[in-house]
Amino acid sequence: QNSVPEAMVIVDEQDHLISKMNSISEYDVIGVGPGIGTDKMTTLVISQILDQFDLPMVIDADALNILSENKEWIEKIPKGSVLTPHPGEFRRLIGDWNDDYERLDKQIRFCAEHDLIVLLKGANSSICNSDGTVIFNSTGNPGMATGGSGDVLTGIITALLGQGYSGYESAVLGAHLHGLSGDLYVRKYTEETLIASDLIDFLPEAFRKVSGR
């Protein structure tokens, strides 16, 4: 709260975990997962959110790990929501695969079965829509493989959803902007020094390039 004064915060009564769900009826979108842990109380909060929220969400990190332990909850995820796993999280969610072709096939079938969007993170991240359409993102660089980078992506996609873009549009545009921010940083500095907050700093320039301004 002190380091990011513009962030509006509702404080939990627990210091180290999320223990209860506050009212979510006024929210247009929810992004959940980064840094929340998988405590039993937090797991219960995720279940309550899925029971009560019916608009598209962005689900990442520990929220995905919680889903992996409670796969029957996948059916409760609002249609058109965006899941943003890295390969390890995706493997825990859907099971193993033998090669990249099988992984892509599993991704397509998962999206179609549950009417969800999956952005599978990595080099040339794949974004799959529920109709089987897949786009591979071409922006980004190895310097972005750093702690917190995926959390920035979750924030970007959540913000785009809140502006009225569909889940698929938010995932595709979010991945492009996220990677472009990293590429713009590297043009000025180096991959070796890139940290997650640098991606946020270069987002304005990324938006300008995408909009043609």
PDB file of C-alpha atoms in Angstrom:
ATOM      1  CA  GLN A   1       0.000   0.000   0.000  1.00  0.00           C
ATOM      2  CA  ASN A   2       2.829   2.379   0.816  1.00  0.00           C
ATOM      3  CA  SER A   3       4.900   1.598  -2.279  1.00  0.00           C
ATOM      4  CA  VAL A   4       1.941   1.801  -4.696  1.00  0.00           C
ATOM      5  CA  PRO A   5      -0.243   4.571  -3.245  1.00  0.00           C
ATOM      6  CA  GLU A   6      -2.652   4.651  -6.203  1.00  0.00           C
ATOM      7  CA  ALA A   7      -3.718   1.035  -5.563  1.00  0.00           C
ATOM      8  CA  MET A   8      -7.030   0.725  -3.702  1.00  0.00           C
ATOM      9  CA  VAL A   9      -6.750  -2.040  -1.113  1.00  0.00           C
ATOM     10  CA  ILE A  10      -9.177  -4.025   1.024  1.00  0.00           C
ATOM     11  CA  VAL A  11      -7.159  -5.506   3.879  1.00  0.00           C
ATOM     12  CA  ASP A  12      -7.759  -9.064   5.072  1.00  0.00           C
ATOM     13  CA  GLU A  13      -7.853  -9.755   8.792  1.00  0.00           C
ATOM     14  CA  GLN A  14      -5.051 -12.282   8.260  1.00  0.00           C
ATOM     15  CA  ASP A  15      -1.550 -10.912   7.657  1.00  0.00           C
ATOM     16  CA  HIS A  16      -0.237 -13.664   5.377  1.00  0.00           C
ATOM     17  CA  LEU A  17      -3.180 -15.112   3.486  1.00  0.00           C
ATOM     18  CA  ILE A  18      -6.641 -14.408   2.106  1.00  0.00           C
ATOM     19  CA  SER A  19      -9.124 -15.748   4.644  1.00  0.00           C
ATOM     20  CA  LYS A  20     -12.478 -14.344   3.537  1.00  0.00           C
ATOM     21  CA  MET A  21     -14.231 -12.957   0.509  1.00  0.00           C
ATOM     22  CA  ASN A  22     -15.494  -9.399   0.547  1.00  0.00           C
ATOM     23  CA  SER A  23     -18.420  -8.254  -1.586  1.00  0.00           C
ATOM     24  CA  ILE A  24     -17.664  -8.661  -5.305  1.00  0.00           C
ATOM     25  CA  SER A  25     -21.044  -7.630  -6.706  1.00  0.00           C
ATOM     26  CA  GLU A  26     -19.784  -4.223  -7.875  1.00  0.00           C
ATOM     27  CA  TYR A  27     -16.841  -5.573  -9.893  1.00  0.00           C
ATOM     28  CA  ASP A  28     -16.817  -5.896 -13.683  1.00  0.00           C
ATOM     29  CA  VAL A  29     -13.840  -8.270 -13.737  1.00  0.00           C
ATOM     30  CA  ILE A  30     -11.682 -10.213 -11.304  1.00  0.00           C
ATOM     31  CA  GLY A  31      -8.067 -11.248 -11.767  1.00  0.00           C
ATOM     32  CA  VAL A  32      -6.981 -13.790  -9.183  1.00  0.00           C
ATOM     33  CA  GLY A  33      -4.000 -15.994  -8.389  1.00  0.00           C
ATOM     34  CA  PRO A  34      -0.647 -14.208  -8.120  1.00  0.00           C
ATOM     35  CA  GLY A  35       0.821 -14.456  -4.648  1.00  0.00           C
ATOM     36  CA  ILE A  36      -2.304 -15.740  -2.891  1.00  0.00           C
ATOM     37  CA  GLY A  37      -0.965 -19.138  -1.784  1.00  0.00           C
ATOM     38  CA  THR A  38      -2.993 -22.329  -1.480  1.00  0.00           C
ATOM     39  CA  ASP A  39      -4.034 -22.296   2.185  1.00  0.00           C
ATOM     40  CA  LYS A  40      -7.335 -24.024   2.993  1.00  0.00           C
ATOM     41  CA  MET A  41      -9.004 -20.716   3.821  1.00  0.00           C
ATOM     42  CA  THR A  42      -7.810 -19.193   0.554  1.00  0.00           C
ATOM     43  CA  THR A  43      -9.028 -22.252  -1.320  1.00  0.00           C
ATOM     44  CA  LEU A  44     -12.472 -21.712   0.196  1.00  0.00           C
ATOM     45  CA  VAL A  45     -12.431 -18.080  -0.965  1.00  0.00           C
ATOM     46  CA  ILE A  46     -11.680 -19.179  -4.542  1.00  0.00           C
ATOM     47  CA  SER A  47     -14.635 -21.566  -4.391  1.00  0.00           C
ATOM     48  CA  GLN A  48     -16.896 -18.762  -3.155  1.00  0.00           C
ATOM     49  CA  ILE A  49     -15.749 -16.416  -5.920  1.00  0.00           C
ATOM     50  CA  LEU A  50     -16.497 -19.055  -8.551  1.00  0.00           C
ATOM     51  CA  ASP A  51     -19.928 -19.610  -7.027  1.00  0.00           C
ATOM     52  CA  GLN A  52     -20.869 -15.920  -6.953  1.00  0.00           C
ATOM     53  CA  PHE A  53     -19.140 -14.251  -9.920  1.00  0.00           C
ATOM     54  CA  ASP A  54     -20.591 -14.828 -13.384  1.00  0.00           C
ATOM     55  CA  LEU A  55     -18.544 -12.449 -15.541  1.00  0.00           C
ATOM     56  CA  PRO A  56     -15.263 -13.355 -17.299  1.00  0.00           C
ATOM     57  CA  MET A  57     -12.257 -13.615 -14.979  1.00  0.00           C
ATOM     58  CA  VAL A  58      -8.503 -13.932 -15.320  1.00  0.00           C
ATOM     59  CA  ILE A  59      -7.122 -16.931 -13.432  1.00  0.00           C
ATOM     60  CA  ASP A  60      -3.388 -17.369 -12.866  1.00  0.00           C
ATOM     61  CA  ALA A  61      -0.711 -18.784 -10.579  1.00  0.00           C
ATOM     62  CA  ASP A  62      -1.965 -20.183  -7.243  1.00  0.00           C
ATOM     63  CA  ALA A  63      -5.603 -19.962  -8.352  1.00  0.00           C
ATOM     64  CA  LEU A  64      -4.665 -22.407 -11.127  1.00  0.00           C
ATOM     65  CA  ASN A  65      -2.902 -24.633  -8.607  1.00  0.00           C
ATOM     66  CA  ILE A  66      -6.036 -24.602  -6.443  1.00  0.00           C
ATOM     67  CA  LEU A  67      -8.112 -25.585  -9.492  1.00  0.00           C
ATOM     68  CA  SER A  68      -5.682 -28.423 -10.197  1.00  0.00           C
ATOM     69  CA  GLU A  69      -6.490 -29.838  -6.758  1.00  0.00           C
ATOM     70  CA  ASN A  70     -10.232 -29.286  -7.253  1.00  0.00           C
ATOM     71  CA  LYS A  71     -10.824 -30.024 -10.932  1.00  0.00           C
ATOM     72  CA  GLU A  72     -14.595 -30.252 -10.483  1.00  0.00           C
ATOM     73  CA  TRP A  73     -14.557 -26.472  -9.948  1.00  0.00           C
ATOM     74  CA  ILE A  74     -13.469 -25.879 -13.543  1.00  0.00           C
ATOM     75  CA  GLU A  75     -17.129 -26.147 -14.535  1.00  0.00           C
ATOM     76  CA  LYS A  76     -17.880 -23.165 -12.266  1.00  0.00           C
ATOM     77  CA  ILE A  77     -15.480 -20.811 -14.084  1.00  0.00           C
ATOM     78  CA  PRO A  78     -17.487 -18.131 -15.947  1.00  0.00           C
ATOM     79  CA  LYS A  79     -17.572 -18.751 -19.698  1.00  0.00           C
ATOM     80  CA  GLY A  80     -15.120 -16.623 -21.650  1.00  0.00           C
ATOM     81  CA  SER A  81     -12.663 -16.393 -18.767  1.00  0.00           C
ATOM     82  CA  VAL A  82      -8.919 -16.376 -19.402  1.00  0.00           C
ATOM     83  CA  LEU A  83      -6.530 -18.875 -17.824  1.00  0.00           C
ATOM     84  CA  THR A  84      -2.837 -17.955 -18.024  1.00  0.00           C
ATOM     85  CA  PRO A  85      -0.773 -21.000 -17.011  1.00  0.00           C
ATOM     86  CA  HIS A  86       2.880 -21.681 -17.634  1.00  0.00           C
ATOM     87  CA  PRO A  87       3.557 -25.253 -18.824  1.00  0.00           C
ATOM     88  CA  GLY A  88       3.983 -26.605 -15.286  1.00  0.00           C
ATOM     89  CA  GLU A  89       0.644 -25.197 -14.153  1.00  0.00           C
ATOM     90  CA  PHE A  90      -1.041 -26.427 -17.320  1.00  0.00           C
ATOM     91  CA  ARG A  91       0.368 -29.914 -16.803  1.00  0.00           C
ATOM     92  CA  ARG A  92      -1.046 -30.038 -13.280  1.00  0.00           C
ATOM     93  CA  LEU A  93      -4.403 -28.903 -14.634  1.00  0.00           C
ATOM     94  CA  ILE A  94      -4.854 -31.256 -17.615  1.00  0.00           C
ATOM     95  CA  GLY A  95      -2.190 -33.958 -17.297  1.00  0.00           C
ATOM     96  CA  ASP A  96       1.067 -34.673 -19.107  1.00  0.00           C
ATOM     97  CA  TRP A  97       1.799 -34.751 -22.847  1.00  0.00           C
ATOM     98  CA  ASN A  98       4.421 -36.395 -25.036  1.00  0.00           C
ATOM     99  CA  ASP A  99       5.277 -33.476 -27.322  1.00  0.00           C
ATOM    100  CA  ASP A 100       4.255 -29.935 -28.232  1.00  0.00           C
ATOM    101  CA  TYR A 101       1.681 -31.156 -30.756  1.00  0.00           C
ATOM    102  CA  GLU A 102      -0.135 -33.196 -28.125  1.00  0.00           C
ATOM    103  CA  ARG A 103       0.042 -30.271 -25.700  1.00  0.00           C
ATOM    104  CA  LEU A 104      -1.557 -27.972 -28.279  1.00  0.00           C
ATOM    105  CA  ASP A 105      -4.272 -30.530 -28.980  1.00  0.00           C
ATOM    106  CA  LYS A 106      -5.021 -30.790 -25.256  1.00  0.00           C
ATOM    107  CA  GLN A 107      -5.150 -27.006 -25.021  1.00  0.00           C
ATOM    108  CA  ILE A 108      -7.641 -26.774 -27.900  1.00  0.00           C
ATOM    109  CA  ARG A 109      -9.855 -29.526 -26.505  1.00  0.00           C
ATOM    110  CA  PHE A 110      -9.806 -28.025 -23.001  1.00  0.00           C
ATOM    111  CA  CYS A 111     -10.894 -24.596 -24.307  1.00  0.00           C
ATOM    112  CA  ALA A 112     -13.696 -26.091 -26.415  1.00  0.00           C
ATOM    113  CA  GLU A 113     -14.972 -28.342 -23.633  1.00  0.00           C
ATOM    114  CA  HIS A 114     -15.151 -25.580 -21.013  1.00  0.00           C
ATOM    115  CA  ASP A 115     -15.758 -22.487 -23.216  1.00  0.00           C
ATOM    116  CA  LEU A 116     -12.624 -20.825 -21.868  1.00  0.00           C
ATOM    117  CA  ILE A 117      -9.540 -19.073 -23.231  1.00  0.00           C
ATOM    118  CA  VAL A 118      -6.119 -20.466 -22.351  1.00  0.00           C
ATOM    119  CA  LEU A 119      -2.994 -18.380 -22.767  1.00  0.00           C
ATOM    120  CA  LEU A 120      -0.176 -20.886 -22.381  1.00  0.00           C
ATOM    121  CA  LYS A 121       2.874 -18.835 -21.467  1.00  0.00           C
ATOM    122  CA  GLY A 122       6.360 -19.362 -22.849  1.00  0.00           C
ATOM    123  CA  ALA A 123       8.388 -18.488 -25.913  1.00  0.00           C
ATOM    124  CA  ASN A 124       5.725 -17.656 -28.545  1.00  0.00           C
ATOM    125  CA  SER A 125       2.856 -18.082 -26.081  1.00  0.00           C
ATOM    126  CA  SER A 126      -0.184 -19.822 -27.569  1.00  0.00           C
ATOM    127  CA  ILE A 127      -3.609 -18.253 -27.039  1.00  0.00           C
ATOM    128  CA  CYS A 128      -6.548 -20.584 -27.723  1.00  0.00           C
ATOM    129  CA  ASN A 129     -10.176 -19.538 -28.073  1.00  0.00           C
ATOM    130  CA  SER A 130     -13.122 -21.810 -27.335  1.00  0.00           C
ATOM    131  CA  ASP A 131     -13.821 -22.228 -31.068  1.00  0.00           C
ATOM    132  CA  GLY A 132     -10.395 -23.815 -31.604  1.00  0.00           C
ATOM    133  CA  THR A 133      -8.690 -20.710 -32.983  1.00  0.00           C
ATOM    134  CA  VAL A 134      -5.063 -20.481 -31.843  1.00  0.00           C
ATOM    135  CA  ILE A 135      -2.741 -17.500 -32.112  1.00  0.00           C
ATOM    136  CA  PHE A 136       0.958 -17.608 -31.312  1.00  0.00           C
ATOM    137  CA  ASN A 137       2.333 -14.387 -29.860  1.00  0.00           C
ATOM    138  CA  SER A 138       5.456 -13.095 -31.599  1.00  0.00           C
ATOM    139  CA  THR A 139       6.562 -10.411 -29.123  1.00  0.00           C
ATOM    140  CA  GLY A 140       8.763 -10.894 -26.080  1.00  0.00           C
ATOM    141  CA  ASN A 141      12.284 -12.044 -25.293  1.00  0.00           C
ATOM    142  CA  PRO A 142      14.194 -14.331 -22.882  1.00  0.00           C
ATOM    143  CA  GLY A 143      14.770 -11.465 -20.440  1.00  0.00           C
ATOM    144  CA  MET A 144      11.082 -11.670 -19.553  1.00  0.00           C
ATOM    145  CA  ALA A 145      11.565 -15.070 -17.911  1.00  0.00           C
ATOM    146  CA  THR A 146      11.828 -13.354 -14.538  1.00  0.00           C
ATOM    147  CA  GLY A 147       9.800 -13.317 -11.348  1.00  0.00           C
ATOM    148  CA  GLY A 148       6.647 -11.226 -11.549  1.00  0.00           C
ATOM    149  CA  SER A 149       6.522 -11.017 -15.325  1.00  0.00           C
ATOM    150  CA  GLY A 150       3.469 -13.267 -15.503  1.00  0.00           C
ATOM    151  CA  ASP A 151       1.757 -11.228 -12.789  1.00  0.00           C
ATOM    152  CA  VAL A 152       2.123  -8.130 -14.977  1.00  0.00           C
ATOM    153  CA  LEU A 153       0.474 -10.041 -17.826  1.00  0.00           C
ATOM    154  CA  THR A 154      -2.431 -10.982 -15.556  1.00  0.00           C
ATOM    155  CA  GLY A 155      -2.891  -7.323 -14.660  1.00  0.00           C
ATOM    156  CA  ILE A 156      -2.837  -6.194 -18.289  1.00  0.00           C
ATOM    157  CA  ILE A 157      -5.419  -8.770 -19.370  1.00  0.00           C
ATOM    158  CA  THR A 158      -7.641  -7.964 -16.386  1.00  0.00           C
ATOM    159  CA  ALA A 159      -7.517  -4.254 -17.247  1.00  0.00           C
ATOM    160  CA  LEU A 160      -8.435  -4.951 -20.880  1.00  0.00           C
ATOM    161  CA  LEU A 161     -11.366  -7.131 -19.829  1.00  0.00           C
ATOM    162  CA  GLY A 162     -12.535  -4.309 -17.591  1.00  0.00           C
ATOM    163  CA  GLN A 163     -12.489  -1.966 -20.593  1.00  0.00           C
ATOM    164  CA  GLY A 164     -14.968  -4.150 -22.479  1.00  0.00           C
ATOM    165  CA  TYR A 165     -12.746  -6.364 -24.620  1.00  0.00           C
ATOM    166  CA  SER A 166     -13.737 -10.026 -24.828  1.00  0.00           C
ATOM    167  CA  GLY A 167     -11.654 -12.623 -23.048  1.00  0.00           C
ATOM    168  CA  TYR A 168      -9.993 -13.722 -26.281  1.00  0.00           C
ATOM    169  CA  GLU A 169      -9.321 -10.154 -27.414  1.00  0.00           C
ATOM    170  CA  SER A 170      -7.906  -9.308 -23.986  1.00  0.00           C
ATOM    171  CA  ALA A 171      -5.622 -12.343 -24.012  1.00  0.00           C
ATOM    172  CA  VAL A 172      -4.302 -11.721 -27.533  1.00  0.00           C
ATOM    173  CA  LEU A 173      -3.819  -7.977 -27.092  1.00  0.00           C
ATOM    174  CA  GLY A 174      -2.498  -8.398 -23.569  1.00  0.00           C
ATOM    175  CA  ALA A 175       0.128 -10.929 -24.604  1.00  0.00           C
ATOM    176  CA  HIS A 176       1.229  -8.707 -27.501  1.00  0.00           C
ATOM    177  CA  LEU A 177       1.505  -5.580 -25.332  1.00  0.00           C
ATOM    178  CA  HIS A 178       3.266  -7.479 -22.559  1.00  0.00           C
ATOM    179  CA  GLY A 179       5.891  -8.861 -24.924  1.00  0.00           C
ATOM    180  CA  LEU A 180       6.221  -5.582 -26.786  1.00  0.00           C
ATOM    181  CA  SER A 181       6.948  -3.775 -23.528  1.00  0.00           C
ATOM    182  CA  GLY A 182       9.778  -6.216 -22.909  1.00  0.00           C
ATOM    183  CA  ASP A 183      11.104  -5.755 -26.441  1.00  0.00           C
ATOM    184  CA  LEU A 184      11.045  -1.968 -26.106  1.00  0.00           C
ATOM    185  CA  TYR A 185      12.972  -2.227 -22.852  1.00  0.00           C
ATOM    186  CA  VAL A 186      15.612  -4.455 -24.454  1.00  0.00           C
ATOM    187  CA  ARG A 187      16.086  -2.015 -27.334  1.00  0.00           C
ATOM    188  CA  LYS A 188      17.143   0.584 -24.783  1.00  0.00           C
ATOM    189  CA  TYR A 189      18.813  -1.624 -22.166  1.00  0.00           C
ATOM    190  CA  THR A 190      19.536  -5.384 -22.049  1.00  0.00           C
ATOM    191  CA  GLU A 191      17.740  -8.692 -21.460  1.00  0.00           C
ATOM    192  CA  GLU A 192      19.991  -9.375 -18.485  1.00  0.00           C
ATOM    193  CA  THR A 193      18.715  -6.409 -16.475  1.00  0.00           C
ATOM    194  CA  LEU A 194      14.984  -6.679 -17.204  1.00  0.00           C
ATOM    195  CA  ILE A 195      12.680  -7.011 -14.183  1.00  0.00           C
ATOM    196  CA  ALA A 196       8.898  -7.139 -14.001  1.00  0.00           C
ATOM    197  CA  SER A 197       8.395  -3.487 -13.098  1.00  0.00           C
ATOM    198  CA  ASP A 198      10.284  -2.500 -16.261  1.00  0.00           C
ATOM    199  CA  LEU A 199       7.443  -4.024 -18.273  1.00  0.00           C
ATOM    200  CA  ILE A 200       5.001  -1.658 -16.593  1.00  0.00           C
ATOM    201  CA  ASP A 201       7.282   1.312 -17.234  1.00  0.00           C
ATOM    202  CA  PHE A 202       7.359   0.563 -20.969  1.00  0.00           C
ATOM    203  CA  LEU A 203       3.625  -0.146 -21.332  1.00  0.00           C
ATOM    204  CA  PRO A 204       2.775   3.446 -22.372  1.00  0.00           C
ATOM    205  CA  GLU A 205       5.177   3.220 -25.311  1.00  0.00           C
ATOM    206  CA  ALA A 206       3.793  -0.202 -26.223  1.00  0.00           C
ATOM    207  CA  PHE A 207       0.261   1.196 -26.307  1.00  0.00           C
ATOM    208  CA  ARG A 208       1.432   4.090 -28.457  1.00  0.00           C
ATOM    209  CA  LYS A 209       3.004   1.741 -30.999  1.00  0.00           C
ATOM    210  CA  VAL A 210      -0.044  -0.531 -31.131  1.00  0.00           C
ATOM    211  CA  SER A 211      -2.384   2.421 -31.632  1.00  0.00           C
ATOM    212  CA  GLY A 212      -0.143   3.968 -34.287  1.00  0.00           C
ATOM    213  CA  ARG A 213       0.429   7.130 -32.309  1.00  0.00           C
TER     214      ARG A 213
END
